[in-house]
């Protein structure tokens, strides 16, 4: 668990020419603000009106720049978010006090940007400083207007309209908004574009307190997920940063609101009042219930108000005497917020796939350690793999022979074999019990001693002895044996017992006799397997692979410019490219052409082997189908003749057992051959890529040679010599001939020189320009559509 800490609360005072110096004073430590009110003389001589207030906060930001505000308020919260801690930054205050300016800033000016764009920039800067982690960034933008939820990024073309309204959902992971679009951003410019897109969709209105007043609460959320790039690390961390821009609280008399703006103000004041009630309840340690569900604002921020996150409140106030009552109200809210305690904790999760891989690796290491231990104790024949069907059948045969007395002892190999021996003892015992019970049921009538109706019927028939017991009643058992039929004479009793034992012994002998046959059949199948597998792993193939690697490692260097005496004599009409290409392959491009042909021959050889392996796999598949048909025929024949089953264990004949073994071995061959085919396909893909690279290099060298020899003027050849300013193939021939400057490079240099903030502001301004171009295009298209309708 994390350490409990208080919520940080800061106060930012809006700059004004009419600052009330005699009523508002700051402490020397820049953490205290004192408010002094003059007494109202209209209340009479006895006046108990409070005139002085003092508020102790974490910082007072007076005449502070945007850089200083971000440094004090948000920098630590954002940096800890990349370590797995959730964070919430909230701006609260009166209408027009500067909440939106503090949170978003002036989007027209990079220097005056607010907390939100600076946080995005810090996130991507810190990601660049952590190359050992793969960090994904996602963002969402939520608006709460008149107690309704809206997605500010729903206007993007790939989002699409939502049929169902958004709702707030709670689960074990926390609170999330169902229906809110979350967007993946891989670059800083994309994140700024999403921010500007959402800002243009916000609802604003104008009244006497603020020309562009925000009429809704907005929550911009940055979701972070960091995975370690090392495969052994199965943990990964997740976190989110909530940047909340609240709508301003206002007094209707001062704002002069009416109509729609009046309704909006009522909803805003109501939600802020519920927010204050939730904060008061969070600050009271004796309160068990926190009223989060009173409004959409507090419900959506349930896991961000207190909880396990770092929380910071920025209270924006006026410094004028006319707004002193609202200033006092905002400062009281900030002091209540400081009473709230949070317990930040790292959000760690486990990657199931990596965890399985780590466990498999650990299991392999433990098997290796066991193998070392067994080799030291001369137990090299011990295996720790799960037993297959053949091994289980062999153990079953050993157990039966041991019970019959034909086997003196069972060799103990490992713990897995001991468990399987006991399991087969239980299986054999269960089979024998069923055989005995079925034999008795065929010869005798079993009567339950608790079945009084059956007992009375037997007594009436006179089937009781002198003592009143049923004939053949065993002592201490709940079942008795009735009178044997008259056809079974006493002299044949021993013979009947012998016959009852014969099925068991014969089945046991049959089972025991089947094991050497299965071993022989296994040898035959393995022999056939060695004949079927092609010699794809011989020495010549290894040599070919080594030669392939050596060939792929050879990278033909870019040839230098030819000397003047080696260059063909320039003629008025240059030769055609096919003719020149043949000449180039024989002279200057002979080496790369040789490598290209070698790689192509290796590719053809791999393709031929893949075709042969495919035909072999198809042959195995056909043999599998034939074996399946024969096995199905044996099963149907057994069902027609009558089958014998004991608790799910079927007694089958030797021919069907051999077919099962053959089918299993064929499937094993099929999997092995298919794996070889997959490896060959990977080699083919790799060889194909080498061939394509050589072909591309050959054509590129030919273009350079052809242009140098026949196209580029002689007065520009000096720049292409070794040590010149232009290297062969660096610039296209048209640009070399025209000697024109790249317009994109000119624009980039001009942009870095003209922008006052330098290179860091390029993403910000690029996103701003793209957003403005998009909205100007949409306005123009809408205007054209309206004009067309008229």
Tab-separated table of C-alpha atoms in Angstrom, residues 12-440:
chain	number	residue	atom	x	y	z
A	12	UNK	CA	-3.852	31.570	-8.528
A	13	UNK	CA	-4.895	35.217	-8.496
A	14	UNK	CA	-6.067	36.780	-11.740
A	15	UNK	CA	-4.062	39.912	-12.614
A	16	UNK	CA	-6.077	43.131	-12.414
A	17	UNK	CA	-5.490	46.898	-12.333
A	18	UNK	CA	-7.887	47.316	-9.415
A	19	UNK	CA	-6.267	44.957	-6.896
A	20	UNK	CA	-7.631	45.240	-3.327
A	21	UNK	CA	-4.332	45.701	-1.442
A	22	UNK	CA	-6.015	46.681	1.802
A	23	UNK	CA	-8.246	43.551	1.816
A	24	UNK	CA	-6.017	40.806	0.362
A	25	UNK	CA	-2.531	40.180	1.689
A	26	UNK	CA	-0.030	37.387	1.104
A	27	UNK	CA	2.310	35.784	3.619
A	28	UNK	CA	6.063	35.967	3.307
A	29	UNK	CA	6.258	32.246	2.553
A	30	UNK	CA	3.884	32.584	-0.454
A	31	UNK	CA	1.648	29.934	1.121
A	32	UNK	CA	-0.685	32.093	3.223
A	33	UNK	CA	-3.409	34.468	2.066
A	34	UNK	CA	-5.235	36.795	4.490
A	35	UNK	CA	-8.614	38.383	3.766
A	36	UNK	CA	-9.813	41.465	5.640
A	37	UNK	CA	-13.334	42.908	5.370
A	38	UNK	CA	-14.520	46.191	6.793
A	39	UNK	CA	-17.475	46.021	9.166
A	40	UNK	CA	-20.842	47.003	7.861
A	41	UNK	CA	-21.836	50.125	9.866
A	42	UNK	CA	-25.479	49.591	8.893
A	43	UNK	CA	-25.682	46.664	11.366
A	44	UNK	CA	-25.411	48.987	14.378
A	45	UNK	CA	-22.996	49.349	17.267
A	46	UNK	CA	-23.157	45.697	18.360
A	47	UNK	CA	-21.741	43.973	15.338
A	48	UNK	CA	-20.231	40.467	15.640
A	49	UNK	CA	-19.464	40.200	11.940
A	50	UNK	CA	-16.239	38.314	11.184
A	51	UNK	CA	-13.794	40.527	9.368
A	52	UNK	CA	-10.559	38.515	9.124
A	53	UNK	CA	-9.767	35.147	7.535
A	54	UNK	CA	-6.466	33.382	7.016
A	55	UNK	CA	-5.966	30.429	4.671
A	56	UNK	CA	-2.880	28.191	4.700
A	57	UNK	CA	-2.331	26.499	1.329
A	58	UNK	CA	0.503	24.859	-0.595
A	59	UNK	CA	1.258	27.921	-2.676
A	60	UNK	CA	-0.056	31.309	-3.744
A	61	UNK	CA	0.551	32.050	-7.424
A	62	UNK	CA	0.350	35.817	-7.865
A	63	UNK	CA	1.495	37.347	-11.156
A	64	UNK	CA	2.850	33.866	-12.030
A	65	UNK	CA	3.673	32.854	-15.589
A	66	UNK	CA	2.339	29.714	-17.223
A	67	UNK	CA	5.778	28.110	-16.895
A	68	UNK	CA	5.883	28.711	-13.142
A	69	UNK	CA	2.316	27.456	-12.652
A	70	UNK	CA	3.078	24.185	-14.437
A	71	UNK	CA	6.359	23.760	-12.561
A	72	UNK	CA	4.629	24.154	-9.180
A	73	UNK	CA	1.349	22.367	-9.887
A	74	UNK	CA	1.596	19.600	-12.479
A	75	UNK	CA	5.183	18.588	-13.231
A	76	UNK	CA	5.553	16.100	-10.356
A	77	UNK	CA	2.099	14.587	-10.951
A	78	UNK	CA	2.879	13.902	-14.620
A	79	UNK	CA	6.338	12.474	-13.914
A	80	UNK	CA	4.934	10.109	-11.271
A	81	UNK	CA	2.217	8.985	-13.698
A	82	UNK	CA	4.899	7.338	-15.840
A	83	UNK	CA	5.903	5.365	-12.732
A	84	UNK	CA	2.371	3.959	-12.345
A	85	UNK	CA	0.625	6.525	-10.112
A	86	UNK	CA	-2.727	8.000	-11.121
A	87	UNK	CA	-3.014	11.769	-11.049
A	88	UNK	CA	-5.788	14.378	-11.005
A	89	UNK	CA	-5.378	18.122	-11.557
A	90	UNK	CA	-8.521	20.228	-11.089
A	91	UNK	CA	-9.175	23.937	-11.714
A	92	UNK	CA	-11.934	25.477	-9.583
A	93	UNK	CA	-13.178	29.013	-9.130
A	94	UNK	CA	-15.516	31.799	-10.058
A	95	UNK	CA	-16.586	32.483	-13.608
A	96	UNK	CA	-13.949	34.480	-15.428
A	97	UNK	CA	-11.236	33.863	-12.806
A	98	UNK	CA	-8.923	32.101	-15.288
A	99	UNK	CA	-9.629	28.361	-14.941
A	100	UNK	CA	-9.600	27.565	-18.672
A	101	UNK	CA	-6.561	29.777	-19.181
A	102	UNK	CA	-4.744	27.878	-16.427
A	103	UNK	CA	-5.763	24.473	-17.734
A	104	UNK	CA	-5.658	24.940	-21.528
A	105	UNK	CA	-4.091	28.360	-22.012
A	106	UNK	CA	-4.156	30.423	-25.173
A	107	UNK	CA	-3.981	28.011	-28.080
A	108	UNK	CA	-2.953	30.816	-30.425
A	109	UNK	CA	0.343	31.338	-28.598
A	110	UNK	CA	2.784	28.577	-27.724
A	111	UNK	CA	4.265	30.533	-24.824
A	112	UNK	CA	0.876	30.968	-23.149
A	113	UNK	CA	-0.163	27.325	-23.377
A	114	UNK	CA	-1.631	25.854	-20.189
A	115	UNK	CA	-1.230	22.764	-18.023
A	116	UNK	CA	-2.873	20.377	-20.473
A	117	UNK	CA	-0.625	20.869	-23.560
A	118	UNK	CA	2.443	21.076	-21.326
A	119	UNK	CA	1.500	17.763	-19.710
A	120	UNK	CA	1.199	16.120	-23.135
A	121	UNK	CA	4.576	17.503	-24.124
A	122	UNK	CA	6.191	16.276	-20.882
A	123	UNK	CA	4.724	12.788	-21.355
A	124	UNK	CA	6.262	12.360	-24.813
A	125	UNK	CA	9.585	13.876	-23.697
A	126	UNK	CA	9.811	11.397	-20.830
A	127	UNK	CA	8.899	8.504	-23.131
A	128	UNK	CA	11.919	9.361	-25.288
A	129	UNK	CA	14.103	9.214	-22.153
A	130	UNK	CA	12.914	5.659	-21.341
A	131	UNK	CA	14.026	3.479	-24.263
A	132	UNK	CA	13.786	0.281	-22.188
A	133	UNK	CA	9.980	0.608	-21.940
A	134	UNK	CA	7.314	0.396	-24.620
A	135	UNK	CA	4.828	3.070	-23.515
A	136	UNK	CA	1.474	3.603	-25.219
A	137	UNK	CA	-0.485	6.842	-24.822
A	138	UNK	CA	-4.254	7.152	-25.240
A	139	UNK	CA	-6.461	10.188	-24.650
A	140	UNK	CA	-10.162	10.933	-24.220
A	141	UNK	CA	-12.097	14.198	-23.841
A	142	UNK	CA	-15.379	14.226	-21.885
A	143	UNK	CA	-17.820	17.105	-21.485
A	144	UNK	CA	-20.603	17.293	-18.853
A	145	UNK	CA	-23.227	19.817	-19.944
A	146	UNK	CA	-26.573	20.181	-18.135
A	147	UNK	CA	-26.040	16.762	-16.484
A	148	UNK	CA	-25.540	15.102	-19.880
A	149	UNK	CA	-22.354	13.372	-21.060
A	150	UNK	CA	-20.825	14.275	-24.434
A	151	UNK	CA	-17.734	13.056	-26.265
A	152	UNK	CA	-15.799	16.075	-27.541
A	153	UNK	CA	-13.862	13.862	-29.981
A	154	UNK	CA	-16.941	12.280	-31.564
A	155	UNK	CA	-16.652	14.615	-34.584
A	156	UNK	CA	-13.600	12.747	-35.837
A	157	UNK	CA	-14.377	10.820	-39.029
A	158	UNK	CA	-13.277	7.407	-37.735
A	159	UNK	CA	-15.339	7.610	-34.494
A	160	UNK	CA	-18.814	7.675	-35.970
A	161	UNK	CA	-22.100	8.579	-34.292
A	162	UNK	CA	-23.097	6.717	-31.140
A	163	UNK	CA	-26.557	5.171	-31.034
A	164	UNK	CA	-26.805	4.720	-27.258
A	165	UNK	CA	-26.121	7.584	-24.823
A	166	UNK	CA	-22.997	7.448	-22.682
A	167	UNK	CA	-23.316	6.121	-19.151
A	168	UNK	CA	-21.086	5.901	-16.087
A	169	UNK	CA	-20.197	2.303	-15.201
A	170	UNK	CA	-18.452	0.966	-12.100
A	171	UNK	CA	-16.624	-2.347	-11.817
A	172	UNK	CA	-13.706	-3.862	-9.934
A	173	UNK	CA	-11.253	-1.875	-12.072
A	174	UNK	CA	-12.814	1.472	-11.186
A	175	UNK	CA	-15.125	3.965	-12.872
A	176	UNK	CA	-15.231	4.428	-16.629
A	177	UNK	CA	-17.540	6.060	-19.163
A	178	UNK	CA	-19.267	3.566	-21.439
A	179	UNK	CA	-19.398	4.934	-24.974
A	180	UNK	CA	-16.514	7.418	-24.585
A	181	UNK	CA	-13.997	7.136	-27.416
A	182	UNK	CA	-10.349	6.591	-26.443
A	183	UNK	CA	-7.739	7.476	-29.076
A	184	UNK	CA	-4.237	6.057	-29.454
A	185	UNK	CA	-1.553	8.701	-30.026
A	186	UNK	CA	1.995	7.832	-30.994
A	187	UNK	CA	3.247	11.365	-31.621
A	188	UNK	CA	3.086	14.676	-29.838
A	189	UNK	CA	1.498	16.362	-32.848
A	190	UNK	CA	-1.378	13.839	-32.926
A	191	UNK	CA	-2.120	14.466	-29.239
A	192	UNK	CA	-2.228	18.243	-29.840
A	193	UNK	CA	-4.573	17.719	-32.801
A	194	UNK	CA	-6.992	15.786	-30.572
A	195	UNK	CA	-6.792	18.511	-27.923
A	196	UNK	CA	-7.548	21.300	-30.417
A	197	UNK	CA	-10.346	19.221	-31.965
A	198	UNK	CA	-12.009	18.864	-28.568
A	199	UNK	CA	-11.519	22.550	-27.708
A	200	UNK	CA	-13.398	23.639	-30.819
A	201	UNK	CA	-16.373	21.479	-29.778
A	202	UNK	CA	-16.719	22.932	-26.251
A	203	UNK	CA	-19.843	24.878	-25.362
A	204	UNK	CA	-19.225	28.516	-24.442
A	205	UNK	CA	-21.449	31.548	-23.897
A	206	UNK	CA	-21.021	35.242	-23.270
A	207	UNK	CA	-22.248	37.299	-20.304
A	208	UNK	CA	-21.080	40.234	-18.211
A	209	UNK	CA	-18.500	38.243	-16.203
A	210	UNK	CA	-16.734	36.539	-19.114
A	211	UNK	CA	-16.961	36.993	-22.859
A	212	UNK	CA	-16.162	33.300	-23.570
A	213	UNK	CA	-17.404	31.510	-20.473
A	214	UNK	CA	-17.214	27.716	-20.372
A	215	UNK	CA	-20.712	26.349	-19.817
A	216	UNK	CA	-19.666	22.778	-19.078
A	217	UNK	CA	-17.232	20.679	-17.068
A	218	UNK	CA	-14.519	19.079	-19.192
A	219	UNK	CA	-12.275	16.139	-18.293
A	220	UNK	CA	-9.264	15.411	-20.513
A	221	UNK	CA	-7.768	12.022	-19.583
A	222	UNK	CA	-4.333	10.696	-20.570
A	223	UNK	CA	-4.051	6.898	-20.270
A	224	UNK	CA	-0.536	5.432	-20.012
A	225	UNK	CA	0.552	1.796	-20.274
A	226	UNK	CA	4.228	0.876	-19.898
A	227	UNK	CA	5.612	-2.564	-20.801
A	228	UNK	CA	9.230	-3.504	-20.281
A	229	UNK	CA	11.023	-4.374	-23.501
A	230	UNK	CA	12.762	-7.295	-21.768
A	231	UNK	CA	10.831	-10.507	-22.372
A	232	UNK	CA	11.422	-11.779	-18.850
A	233	UNK	CA	9.469	-8.944	-17.235
A	234	UNK	CA	5.846	-10.020	-16.789
A	235	UNK	CA	4.697	-6.962	-14.841
A	236	UNK	CA	3.470	-3.806	-16.542
A	237	UNK	CA	2.101	-0.581	-15.116
A	238	UNK	CA	-0.933	1.458	-16.070
A	239	UNK	CA	-1.915	4.939	-14.993
A	240	UNK	CA	-4.118	7.833	-16.001
A	241	UNK	CA	-3.987	11.594	-15.603
A	242	UNK	CA	-7.325	13.413	-15.250
A	243	UNK	CA	-7.127	17.111	-16.173
A	244	UNK	CA	-10.417	18.661	-15.042
A	245	UNK	CA	-11.562	22.114	-16.135
A	246	UNK	CA	-14.672	22.923	-14.107
A	247	UNK	CA	-17.287	25.402	-15.195
A	248	UNK	CA	-17.287	28.602	-13.162
A	249	UNK	CA	-19.554	29.136	-10.180
A	250	UNK	CA	-21.469	32.398	-10.565
A	251	UNK	CA	-24.065	34.554	-8.916
A	252	UNK	CA	-26.949	35.154	-11.238
A	253	UNK	CA	-27.332	38.760	-10.134
A	254	UNK	CA	-23.773	39.641	-11.142
A	255	UNK	CA	-23.620	37.605	-14.339
A	256	UNK	CA	-26.964	38.831	-15.656
A	257	UNK	CA	-27.793	35.415	-17.045
A	258	UNK	CA	-31.182	34.718	-18.579
A	259	UNK	CA	-32.825	32.174	-20.830
A	260	UNK	CA	-30.592	29.293	-21.850
A	261	UNK	CA	-27.569	30.709	-20.003
A	262	UNK	CA	-29.670	30.906	-16.821
A	263	UNK	CA	-30.546	27.215	-17.100
A	264	UNK	CA	-26.896	26.347	-17.663
A	265	UNK	CA	-25.872	28.356	-14.594
A	266	UNK	CA	-28.399	26.488	-12.452
A	267	UNK	CA	-26.954	23.106	-13.488
A	268	UNK	CA	-23.378	24.347	-12.963
A	269	UNK	CA	-24.061	25.690	-9.466
A	270	UNK	CA	-25.935	22.513	-8.545
A	271	UNK	CA	-23.087	20.203	-9.626
A	272	UNK	CA	-20.472	22.366	-7.895
A	273	UNK	CA	-22.560	22.302	-4.726
A	274	UNK	CA	-22.642	18.487	-4.847
A	275	UNK	CA	-18.886	18.467	-5.500
A	276	UNK	CA	-18.364	20.536	-2.358
A	277	UNK	CA	-20.562	18.163	-0.342
A	278	UNK	CA	-18.493	15.193	-1.549
A	279	UNK	CA	-15.268	17.007	-0.598
A	280	UNK	CA	-16.618	17.783	2.894
A	281	UNK	CA	-17.563	14.115	3.348
A	282	UNK	CA	-14.121	12.973	2.173
A	283	UNK	CA	-12.443	15.311	4.674
A	284	UNK	CA	-14.517	13.948	7.578
A	285	UNK	CA	-12.799	10.782	8.844
A	286	UNK	CA	-15.972	9.668	10.649
A	287	UNK	CA	-18.101	9.576	7.511
A	288	UNK	CA	-18.669	6.141	5.988
A	289	UNK	CA	-20.822	7.159	3.022
A	290	UNK	CA	-19.578	9.599	0.392
A	291	UNK	CA	-22.364	11.034	-1.842
A	292	UNK	CA	-20.640	10.499	-5.191
A	293	UNK	CA	-23.790	9.635	-7.152
A	294	UNK	CA	-25.606	12.899	-6.600
A	295	UNK	CA	-24.449	14.259	-9.950
A	296	UNK	CA	-22.579	13.125	-13.047
A	297	UNK	CA	-19.500	15.193	-12.178
A	298	UNK	CA	-18.801	13.572	-8.799
A	299	UNK	CA	-19.800	10.111	-10.085
A	300	UNK	CA	-17.368	10.232	-13.016
A	301	UNK	CA	-14.576	11.476	-10.695
A	302	UNK	CA	-15.265	8.928	-7.959
A	303	UNK	CA	-11.858	7.235	-8.192
A	304	UNK	CA	-10.114	10.585	-8.770
A	305	UNK	CA	-11.383	12.457	-5.707
A	306	UNK	CA	-9.234	10.977	-2.984
A	307	UNK	CA	-8.597	7.297	-3.559
A	308	UNK	CA	-5.226	6.059	-4.760
A	309	UNK	CA	-4.111	9.011	-6.882
A	310	UNK	CA	-2.041	12.163	-6.599
A	311	UNK	CA	-4.492	15.062	-6.534
A	312	UNK	CA	-3.845	18.786	-6.995
A	313	UNK	CA	-6.403	21.611	-6.859
A	314	UNK	CA	-5.835	25.007	-8.448
A	315	UNK	CA	-8.284	27.593	-7.117
A	316	UNK	CA	-8.620	30.647	-9.357
A	317	UNK	CA	-9.786	33.857	-7.683
A	318	UNK	CA	-10.223	37.558	-8.433
A	319	UNK	CA	-8.138	40.178	-6.654
A	320	UNK	CA	-10.813	42.837	-6.754
A	321	UNK	CA	-12.887	44.082	-3.829
A	322	UNK	CA	-16.172	43.635	-5.714
A	323	UNK	CA	-15.616	39.861	-5.988
A	324	UNK	CA	-14.467	39.321	-2.390
A	325	UNK	CA	-17.444	37.164	-1.352
A	326	UNK	CA	-16.877	34.687	-4.221
A	327	UNK	CA	-13.157	34.738	-3.425
A	328	UNK	CA	-13.880	33.751	0.185
A	329	UNK	CA	-16.141	30.918	-1.024
A	330	UNK	CA	-13.434	29.585	-3.373
A	331	UNK	CA	-10.768	29.764	-0.637
A	332	UNK	CA	-13.021	27.866	1.781
A	333	UNK	CA	-13.392	25.116	-0.839
A	334	UNK	CA	-9.602	24.959	-1.204
A	335	UNK	CA	-9.114	24.674	2.582
A	336	UNK	CA	-11.676	21.853	2.708
A	337	UNK	CA	-9.889	20.100	-0.141
A	338	UNK	CA	-6.652	20.125	1.882
A	339	UNK	CA	-8.383	17.999	4.535
A	340	UNK	CA	-8.875	15.172	2.025
A	341	UNK	CA	-6.236	12.425	2.205
A	342	UNK	CA	-5.202	10.126	-0.603
A	343	UNK	CA	-3.143	6.951	-0.695
A	344	UNK	CA	-1.279	6.815	-4.020
A	345	UNK	CA	-0.281	3.327	-5.148
A	346	UNK	CA	1.383	1.917	-8.244
A	347	UNK	CA	-1.059	0.250	-10.639
A	348	UNK	CA	0.695	-3.001	-11.508
A	349	UNK	CA	-0.741	-5.693	-13.737
A	350	UNK	CA	0.569	-8.985	-15.040
A	351	UNK	CA	0.912	-10.024	-18.656
A	352	UNK	CA	-0.519	-13.549	-18.811
A	353	UNK	CA	1.381	-14.496	-21.977
A	354	UNK	CA	4.742	-13.430	-20.559
A	355	UNK	CA	3.955	-15.158	-17.258
A	356	UNK	CA	3.315	-18.448	-19.080
A	357	UNK	CA	6.581	-18.080	-21.006
A	358	UNK	CA	8.508	-17.421	-17.788
A	359	UNK	CA	6.953	-20.466	-16.120
A	360	UNK	CA	7.811	-22.610	-19.133
A	361	UNK	CA	11.391	-21.344	-19.001
A	362	UNK	CA	11.584	-22.076	-15.271
A	363	UNK	CA	10.171	-25.570	-15.857
A	364	UNK	CA	12.821	-26.239	-18.502
A	365	UNK	CA	15.574	-25.105	-16.114
A	366	UNK	CA	14.253	-27.348	-13.353
A	367	UNK	CA	14.214	-30.301	-15.760
A	368	UNK	CA	17.817	-29.562	-16.662
A	369	UNK	CA	18.786	-29.501	-12.976
A	370	UNK	CA	17.017	-32.838	-12.453
A	371	UNK	CA	18.852	-34.281	-15.438
A	372	UNK	CA	22.193	-33.154	-13.942
A	373	UNK	CA	21.258	-34.717	-10.607
A	374	UNK	CA	20.212	-37.971	-12.276
A	375	UNK	CA	23.440	-38.134	-14.263
A	376	UNK	CA	25.446	-37.748	-11.031
A	377	UNK	CA	23.507	-40.639	-9.434
A	378	UNK	CA	23.668	-42.856	-12.564
A	379	UNK	CA	19.939	-42.465	-13.319
A	380	UNK	CA	20.300	-41.168	-16.862
A	381	UNK	CA	17.393	-43.240	-18.188
A	382	UNK	CA	14.820	-41.331	-16.117
A	383	UNK	CA	12.456	-39.008	-18.027
A	384	UNK	CA	10.130	-36.392	-16.557
A	385	UNK	CA	7.820	-35.863	-19.498
A	386	UNK	CA	4.124	-36.808	-19.210
A	387	UNK	CA	3.400	-40.425	-20.072
A	388	UNK	CA	1.840	-41.225	-23.401
A	389	UNK	CA	-0.744	-43.887	-24.150
A	390	UNK	CA	1.838	-46.571	-24.989
A	391	UNK	CA	3.648	-46.160	-21.665
A	392	UNK	CA	0.365	-46.271	-19.746
A	393	UNK	CA	-0.636	-49.465	-21.579
A	394	UNK	CA	2.749	-51.022	-20.726
A	395	UNK	CA	2.292	-50.195	-17.016
A	396	UNK	CA	-1.198	-51.696	-17.116
A	397	UNK	CA	0.264	-54.893	-18.593
A	398	UNK	CA	2.966	-55.047	-15.890
A	399	UNK	CA	0.356	-54.629	-13.147
A	400	UNK	CA	-1.778	-57.466	-14.548
A	401	UNK	CA	1.225	-59.784	-14.849
A	402	UNK	CA	2.285	-58.884	-11.321
A	403	UNK	CA	-1.182	-59.785	-9.983
A	404	UNK	CA	-1.130	-63.063	-11.923
A	405	UNK	CA	2.320	-63.944	-10.572
A	406	UNK	CA	4.134	-64.032	-13.932
A	407	UNK	CA	6.115	-60.888	-13.004
A	408	UNK	CA	8.130	-60.866	-9.768
A	409	UNK	CA	8.460	-57.082	-9.301
A	410	UNK	CA	7.790	-53.788	-11.039
A	411	UNK	CA	10.831	-51.579	-11.600
A	412	UNK	CA	10.432	-48.144	-9.999
A	413	UNK	CA	11.769	-45.350	-12.192
A	414	UNK	CA	10.365	-42.008	-10.994
A	415	UNK	CA	7.489	-40.473	-9.049
A	416	UNK	CA	5.269	-40.099	-12.098
A	417	UNK	CA	5.631	-43.824	-12.825
A	418	UNK	CA	4.795	-44.717	-9.194
A	419	UNK	CA	1.583	-42.695	-9.351
A	420	UNK	CA	0.611	-44.314	-12.625
A	421	UNK	CA	1.285	-47.816	-11.195
A	422	UNK	CA	-1.096	-47.165	-8.292
A	423	UNK	CA	-3.626	-45.710	-10.705
A	424	UNK	CA	-3.469	-48.848	-12.864
A	425	UNK	CA	-3.867	-51.012	-9.726
A	426	UNK	CA	-7.117	-49.195	-9.083
A	427	UNK	CA	-8.208	-49.620	-12.710
A	428	UNK	CA	-7.481	-53.364	-12.677
A	429	UNK	CA	-9.239	-53.806	-9.314
A	430	UNK	CA	-12.304	-51.989	-10.573
A	431	UNK	CA	-12.376	-54.133	-13.704
A	432	UNK	CA	-12.145	-57.335	-11.670
A	433	UNK	CA	-14.956	-56.206	-9.345
A	434	UNK	CA	-17.185	-55.522	-12.295
A	435	UNK	CA	-16.346	-58.857	-13.891
A	436	UNK	CA	-17.148	-60.744	-10.651
A	437	UNK	CA	-20.411	-58.849	-10.155
A	438	UNK	CA	-21.492	-59.420	-13.757
A	439	UNK	CA	-20.656	-63.159	-13.452
A	440	UNK	CA	-22.705	-63.449	-10.238
